[in-house]
């Protein structure tokens, strides 16, 4: 809906793509155009805005934005971007066609791919597995556009897009990543840069400028390996030889000759590099290579780039486990190692995948022979990465969690192959075309390497593989590769997964390991044979050859497919090459009169397993289509002998040819002789013809009988198969009914699960909300709190508790006893356990090592269902209060000391006139005890001797009216001390603990003069 609104608003601004002022050509209808895939995550919106605001509207490119969006919220990205650029901005709908000079935005909760310029959407699956939506789109973009695919990685917080950039670059496209200083979150672009597959590292604005610049390059416009202006018919001879010059430069710098590689692939890589520097002429690029040695190495790595991954074509690895590995263990001794060679291993994923599969297979069998895996590649950079065995998270996304846990170790930046697995694989740099191969191998894996080789290189490498394999060894090729023109070296073992087995070859293989380009004095080891022994061996061979030529019949050795493996003697009288494509098939090479008999004899020998002999087979020679030419008929005898070599379980056949005596040739007879034979031997000729026809009829009958037998056998097999199919059909019908019932049950269960899922989603949202509140509450509380499990493992703690208990975030889950706290208390753990067991709260004052005071409170941890699940330790700082109390106590002691030294009698009364305290002078003067004085009313002391009405009246008025008593004279007869005259002074004291106090001073003036 938003895309339609944007289209109406901006249609007048952008219009159809046309010739721009900068020279951008008009994009013709149905002409392929570049598509720019832009991936981002956190912080990507600002980068999108900067990039689109700097882009011209007539680049001839389409821009597809893939961002990690919240699947549960509607995206406003389309509305925001439509205000930034004059290009049309669409939110993608399934089946939408991509057009140049327009922007397409992925909708929320979708994954997107592109095929033939059409965008396809799929709803994201609800899974815990990380969904690499950018990688998925970039992979499809590389397949759909090839050299016209452009990948851009902007700000983001994970590794999505790195693997996709690798696919784009391998397909010949161009890659960008946002620079670290310009990205809000740099994890995603930094991960992409670390792969080494990024061409440009720039801020978003400069990425836009570079896109506009390269959009005018012929390679980007057309996606062709040869740009229109690069090599033309009118170019100079130097320009025509530019490609050879580039090969020479590469050969001199890297010792690798790319001359016989497929030139289409090489040219695509070269012109991609030219597009990066905006060079449109091969001669200019040659000069650039000569002036910049670093570019030579960059081009070298560019040509060698190979997209690989763990368990690529997973079914092929399952075929190895199910078919190849069991065959390798047959008749194998325990000390005979399994030797595997991974040729063209790139960065090691293929070698490690085979090693993992082999270890998994050997875990289930009793025989566990040693393993030797050799992995080689011509790129030293790739070999170093393979040896290190560290791969990013995007590289191991297709590895199962079980394999990831067993064979990988998580390290910073990704995962590393475990050491024991790395030690199984020996990585080495090797040039397949020049370096010696390994030998005595059980399996060779060479996948997706032949697609870069020309036919001559493929044939040479296959000869090396044939040499290196043991009899019946296996060869694994890529899904788009075959043994090509070397069917005599390998036979198919599994056609679907391109697994071949070695077959015996009658031809001597010329490996030609040393190229003329690299003159090295290396000679193949030769067996040491004495001069006398060598002469005797040559003499015996010469004699045997004479005997074979003079007395032994000629023949051929064929396999079960009737392919000729070996010629014995001169077979030209019976075999001849057939017109058309060269073939070594026996029936194609046999002369016309022998084909039917040969087919029948071989068939019978194959069926019976015994030698079959066919005699007197007429073979007519000469030009049969021109009657005036002489024609001769020979009688031929054919013998087919089946045999099976000890070193091989395959069936082979020795076919022998012999001539039997025949009548004199027609051209040797005279005219008179012909008249005589015509008169006297005419019946004999007719009889011979009849005999020949009868023999042909007999042969035809035998051949037809063999065909009938095969047909009958085939019919029986078909009837048995038909019965099995009928039985299987009934089982399938029954299974279908069960599936239908199960489908209904699943639908009901799915409805329940949907309901439960909604409830869980709601509760999860509530839990998240509560967790956020709780986390913020703990962070904002300035009180040290420590929450413990029932076994005293740390559950949570507030930031202020961390320094007191010496805690760090990773201590969550550790036992409290493993951590040394900062308090002068030795039995903290037993006290906590006692609280958990008795449910009685504990409180005490403790000091830390620096002398600060805290109120330590231990309470049981109760869950919502009233279950005790640990304890909560709370510390309240009371250092200031403790020190204030101490000061008060010291002040009180100081005051009491002064009071006790005063010679006048002093009393402290409360508002009820009870004695709170009195000094020693009072007790001595009036001869009373403290126990009889304190907490008693002053009017009740002694025998009521202080119950003086005037004194009571003064004290009551002091409390009520806040007055003072000044020099109040009292004369009274006391029981023990007699008549005394006293002078009283009283005043209210400041409140203490909320209590009103009165200080009374009594001075004895009895003896003083009046």
PDB file of C-alpha atoms in Angstrom, residues 63-199:
ATOM      1  CA  UNK A  63      18.736  -1.383  -4.847  1.00  0.00           C
ATOM      2  CA  UNK A  64      17.358  -4.055  -2.505  1.00  0.00           C
ATOM      3  CA  UNK A  65      17.548  -3.323   1.236  1.00  0.00           C
ATOM      4  CA  UNK A  66      17.638  -6.297   3.625  1.00  0.00           C
ATOM      5  CA  UNK A  67      17.543  -5.312   7.290  1.00  0.00           C
ATOM      6  CA  UNK A  68      16.940  -7.263  10.488  1.00  0.00           C
ATOM      7  CA  UNK A  69      13.473  -6.045  11.480  1.00  0.00           C
ATOM      8  CA  UNK A  70      11.232  -6.775  14.463  1.00  0.00           C
ATOM      9  CA  UNK A  71       8.922  -9.548  13.164  1.00  0.00           C
ATOM     10  CA  UNK A  72       6.004  -8.309  15.274  1.00  0.00           C
ATOM     11  CA  UNK A  73       6.006  -4.642  14.286  1.00  0.00           C
ATOM     12  CA  UNK A  74       5.174  -2.921  11.051  1.00  0.00           C
ATOM     13  CA  UNK A  75       8.190  -1.418   9.348  1.00  0.00           C
ATOM     14  CA  UNK A  76       8.312   2.321   8.689  1.00  0.00           C
ATOM     15  CA  UNK A  77      11.501   1.985   6.649  1.00  0.00           C
ATOM     16  CA  UNK A  78       9.714   2.441   3.324  1.00  0.00           C
ATOM     17  CA  UNK A  79       8.064   5.702   4.437  1.00  0.00           C
ATOM     18  CA  UNK A  80      11.328   7.049   5.848  1.00  0.00           C
ATOM     19  CA  UNK A  81      13.414   6.258   2.784  1.00  0.00           C
ATOM     20  CA  UNK A  82      10.805   7.544   0.342  1.00  0.00           C
ATOM     21  CA  UNK A  83      11.385  11.008   1.816  1.00  0.00           C
ATOM     22  CA  UNK A  84      15.163  10.699   1.314  1.00  0.00           C
ATOM     23  CA  UNK A  85      15.423   9.776  -2.365  1.00  0.00           C
ATOM     24  CA  UNK A  86      13.534  10.611  -5.550  1.00  0.00           C
ATOM     25  CA  UNK A  87      13.746   6.968  -6.654  1.00  0.00           C
ATOM     26  CA  UNK A  88      10.638   4.855  -6.207  1.00  0.00           C
ATOM     27  CA  UNK A  89      10.694   2.993  -2.898  1.00  0.00           C
ATOM     28  CA  UNK A  90       8.690  -0.245  -2.593  1.00  0.00           C
ATOM     29  CA  UNK A  91       8.004  -2.600   0.250  1.00  0.00           C
ATOM     30  CA  UNK A  92       8.552  -5.962  -1.424  1.00  0.00           C
ATOM     31  CA  UNK A  93       5.615  -8.204  -2.203  1.00  0.00           C
ATOM     32  CA  UNK A  94       5.989 -11.832  -3.218  1.00  0.00           C
ATOM     33  CA  UNK A  95       6.558 -12.147  -6.971  1.00  0.00           C
ATOM     34  CA  UNK A  96       7.526  -8.489  -7.465  1.00  0.00           C
ATOM     35  CA  UNK A  97       9.819  -7.853 -10.459  1.00  0.00           C
ATOM     36  CA  UNK A  98      12.907  -5.738  -9.889  1.00  0.00           C
ATOM     37  CA  UNK A  99      13.388  -2.685 -12.123  1.00  0.00           C
ATOM     38  CA  UNK A 100      16.363  -0.340 -12.424  1.00  0.00           C
ATOM     39  CA  UNK A 101      16.563   2.992 -10.593  1.00  0.00           C
ATOM     40  CA  UNK A 102      14.179   1.809  -7.891  1.00  0.00           C
ATOM     41  CA  UNK A 103      14.542   0.795  -4.234  1.00  0.00           C
ATOM     42  CA  UNK A 104      13.053  -2.344  -2.675  1.00  0.00           C
ATOM     43  CA  UNK A 105      12.708  -2.896   1.088  1.00  0.00           C
ATOM     44  CA  UNK A 106      12.215  -6.292   2.730  1.00  0.00           C
ATOM     45  CA  UNK A 107       9.039  -6.477   4.869  1.00  0.00           C
ATOM     46  CA  UNK A 108       9.129  -7.666   8.515  1.00  0.00           C
ATOM     47  CA  UNK A 109       9.086 -11.374   9.447  1.00  0.00           C
ATOM     48  CA  UNK A 110      10.152 -12.473   5.931  1.00  0.00           C
ATOM     49  CA  UNK A 111      13.184 -13.988   4.266  1.00  0.00           C
ATOM     50  CA  UNK A 112      13.778 -13.002   0.652  1.00  0.00           C
ATOM     51  CA  UNK A 113      15.459 -14.487  -2.427  1.00  0.00           C
ATOM     52  CA  UNK A 114      15.667 -13.464  -6.067  1.00  0.00           C
ATOM     53  CA  UNK A 115      15.455 -15.594  -9.207  1.00  0.00           C
ATOM     54  CA  UNK A 116      15.332 -14.308 -12.801  1.00  0.00           C
ATOM     55  CA  UNK A 117      14.792 -10.788 -11.495  1.00  0.00           C
ATOM     56  CA  UNK A 118      11.737 -11.763  -9.400  1.00  0.00           C
ATOM     57  CA  UNK A 119      11.730 -11.304  -5.612  1.00  0.00           C
ATOM     58  CA  UNK A 120      10.297 -14.164  -3.573  1.00  0.00           C
ATOM     59  CA  UNK A 121       9.236 -13.937   0.078  1.00  0.00           C
ATOM     60  CA  UNK A 122       8.945 -16.709   2.662  1.00  0.00           C
ATOM     61  CA  UNK A 123       7.632 -16.266   6.201  1.00  0.00           C
ATOM     62  CA  UNK A 124      10.400 -16.708   8.743  1.00  0.00           C
ATOM     63  CA  UNK A 125      10.323 -19.923  10.715  1.00  0.00           C
ATOM     64  CA  UNK A 126      10.049 -19.751  14.477  1.00  0.00           C
ATOM     65  CA  UNK A 127      13.323 -21.343  15.481  1.00  0.00           C
ATOM     66  CA  UNK A 128      16.108 -20.798  17.965  1.00  0.00           C
ATOM     67  CA  UNK A 129      18.617 -21.033  15.138  1.00  0.00           C
ATOM     68  CA  UNK A 130      19.985 -17.707  13.954  1.00  0.00           C
ATOM     69  CA  UNK A 131      18.380 -16.770  10.631  1.00  0.00           C
ATOM     70  CA  UNK A 132      20.956 -15.339   8.222  1.00  0.00           C
ATOM     71  CA  UNK A 133      18.513 -13.442   6.010  1.00  0.00           C
ATOM     72  CA  UNK A 134      21.211 -11.278   4.377  1.00  0.00           C
ATOM     73  CA  UNK A 135      23.354 -14.311   3.526  1.00  0.00           C
ATOM     74  CA  UNK A 136      20.339 -16.021   1.985  1.00  0.00           C
ATOM     75  CA  UNK A 137      19.503 -13.083  -0.269  1.00  0.00           C
ATOM     76  CA  UNK A 138      23.124 -12.482  -1.281  1.00  0.00           C
ATOM     77  CA  UNK A 139      23.526 -16.161  -2.232  1.00  0.00           C
ATOM     78  CA  UNK A 140      20.494 -16.019  -4.516  1.00  0.00           C
ATOM     79  CA  UNK A 141      21.621 -12.655  -5.925  1.00  0.00           C
ATOM     80  CA  UNK A 142      25.006 -14.149  -6.860  1.00  0.00           C
ATOM     81  CA  UNK A 143      23.292 -17.032  -8.674  1.00  0.00           C
ATOM     82  CA  UNK A 144      20.849 -14.730 -10.445  1.00  0.00           C
ATOM     83  CA  UNK A 145      23.124 -11.867 -11.538  1.00  0.00           C
ATOM     84  CA  UNK A 146      26.689 -13.195 -11.453  1.00  0.00           C
ATOM     85  CA  UNK A 147      29.017 -10.326 -12.392  1.00  0.00           C
ATOM     86  CA  UNK A 148      26.144  -7.839 -12.082  1.00  0.00           C
ATOM     87  CA  UNK A 149      25.601  -8.687  -8.401  1.00  0.00           C
ATOM     88  CA  UNK A 150      26.837  -6.080  -5.924  1.00  0.00           C
ATOM     89  CA  UNK A 151      26.830  -6.645  -2.158  1.00  0.00           C
ATOM     90  CA  UNK A 152      26.999  -3.918   0.508  1.00  0.00           C
ATOM     91  CA  UNK A 153      27.256  -4.537   4.278  1.00  0.00           C
ATOM     92  CA  UNK A 154      26.395  -1.610   6.556  1.00  0.00           C
ATOM     93  CA  UNK A 155      26.155  -1.147  10.324  1.00  0.00           C
ATOM     94  CA  UNK A 156      25.061  -4.208  12.314  1.00  0.00           C
ATOM     95  CA  UNK A 157      25.764  -6.305  15.375  1.00  0.00           C
ATOM     96  CA  UNK A 158      26.356  -9.849  14.090  1.00  0.00           C
ATOM     97  CA  UNK A 159      28.081 -11.736  11.258  1.00  0.00           C
ATOM     98  CA  UNK A 160      25.200 -11.951   8.775  1.00  0.00           C
ATOM     99  CA  UNK A 161      26.171 -11.177   5.167  1.00  0.00           C
ATOM    100  CA  UNK A 162      29.810 -12.329   5.279  1.00  0.00           C
ATOM    101  CA  UNK A 163      29.134 -15.659   3.582  1.00  0.00           C
ATOM    102  CA  UNK A 164      26.909 -13.926   1.035  1.00  0.00           C
ATOM    103  CA  UNK A 165      29.674 -11.495   0.082  1.00  0.00           C
ATOM    104  CA  UNK A 166      31.926 -14.485  -0.540  1.00  0.00           C
ATOM    105  CA  UNK A 167      29.342 -15.957  -2.932  1.00  0.00           C
ATOM    106  CA  UNK A 168      28.946 -12.628  -4.755  1.00  0.00           C
ATOM    107  CA  UNK A 169      32.670 -12.215  -5.230  1.00  0.00           C
ATOM    108  CA  UNK A 170      33.049 -15.832  -6.389  1.00  0.00           C
ATOM    109  CA  UNK A 171      30.339 -15.184  -8.997  1.00  0.00           C
ATOM    110  CA  UNK A 172      32.267 -12.153 -10.278  1.00  0.00           C
ATOM    111  CA  UNK A 173      30.352  -9.445  -8.430  1.00  0.00           C
ATOM    112  CA  UNK A 174      31.665  -6.467  -6.441  1.00  0.00           C
ATOM    113  CA  UNK A 175      31.531  -6.123  -2.657  1.00  0.00           C
ATOM    114  CA  UNK A 176      31.468  -3.198  -0.186  1.00  0.00           C
ATOM    115  CA  UNK A 177      31.567  -2.811   3.594  1.00  0.00           C
ATOM    116  CA  UNK A 178      31.035   0.251   5.773  1.00  0.00           C
ATOM    117  CA  UNK A 179      34.163   1.575   7.464  1.00  0.00           C
ATOM    118  CA  UNK A 180      34.434   1.060  11.216  1.00  0.00           C
ATOM    119  CA  UNK A 181      34.678   4.734  12.146  1.00  0.00           C
ATOM    120  CA  UNK A 182      31.422   5.565  10.341  1.00  0.00           C
ATOM    121  CA  UNK A 183      29.314   2.627  11.618  1.00  0.00           C
ATOM    122  CA  UNK A 184      27.226   2.893  14.775  1.00  0.00           C
ATOM    123  CA  UNK A 185      27.688  -0.854  15.335  1.00  0.00           C
ATOM    124  CA  UNK A 186      30.718  -2.236  13.539  1.00  0.00           C
ATOM    125  CA  UNK A 187      30.463  -6.010  14.197  1.00  0.00           C
ATOM    126  CA  UNK A 188      28.750  -6.876  10.909  1.00  0.00           C
ATOM    127  CA  UNK A 189      31.040  -4.908   8.547  1.00  0.00           C
ATOM    128  CA  UNK A 190      34.145  -5.907  10.530  1.00  0.00           C
ATOM    129  CA  UNK A 191      33.230  -9.600  10.234  1.00  0.00           C
ATOM    130  CA  UNK A 192      32.766  -9.171   6.488  1.00  0.00           C
ATOM    131  CA  UNK A 193      36.093  -7.371   6.153  1.00  0.00           C
ATOM    132  CA  UNK A 194      37.863 -10.133   8.097  1.00  0.00           C
ATOM    133  CA  UNK A 195      36.876 -12.703   5.450  1.00  0.00           C
ATOM    134  CA  UNK A 196      39.051 -10.944   2.858  1.00  0.00           C
ATOM    135  CA  UNK A 197      36.240 -10.818   0.303  1.00  0.00           C
ATOM    136  CA  UNK A 198      35.480  -7.076   0.528  1.00  0.00           C
ATOM    137  CA  UNK A 199      36.662  -4.884  -2.360  1.00  0.00           C
TER     138      UNK A 199
END
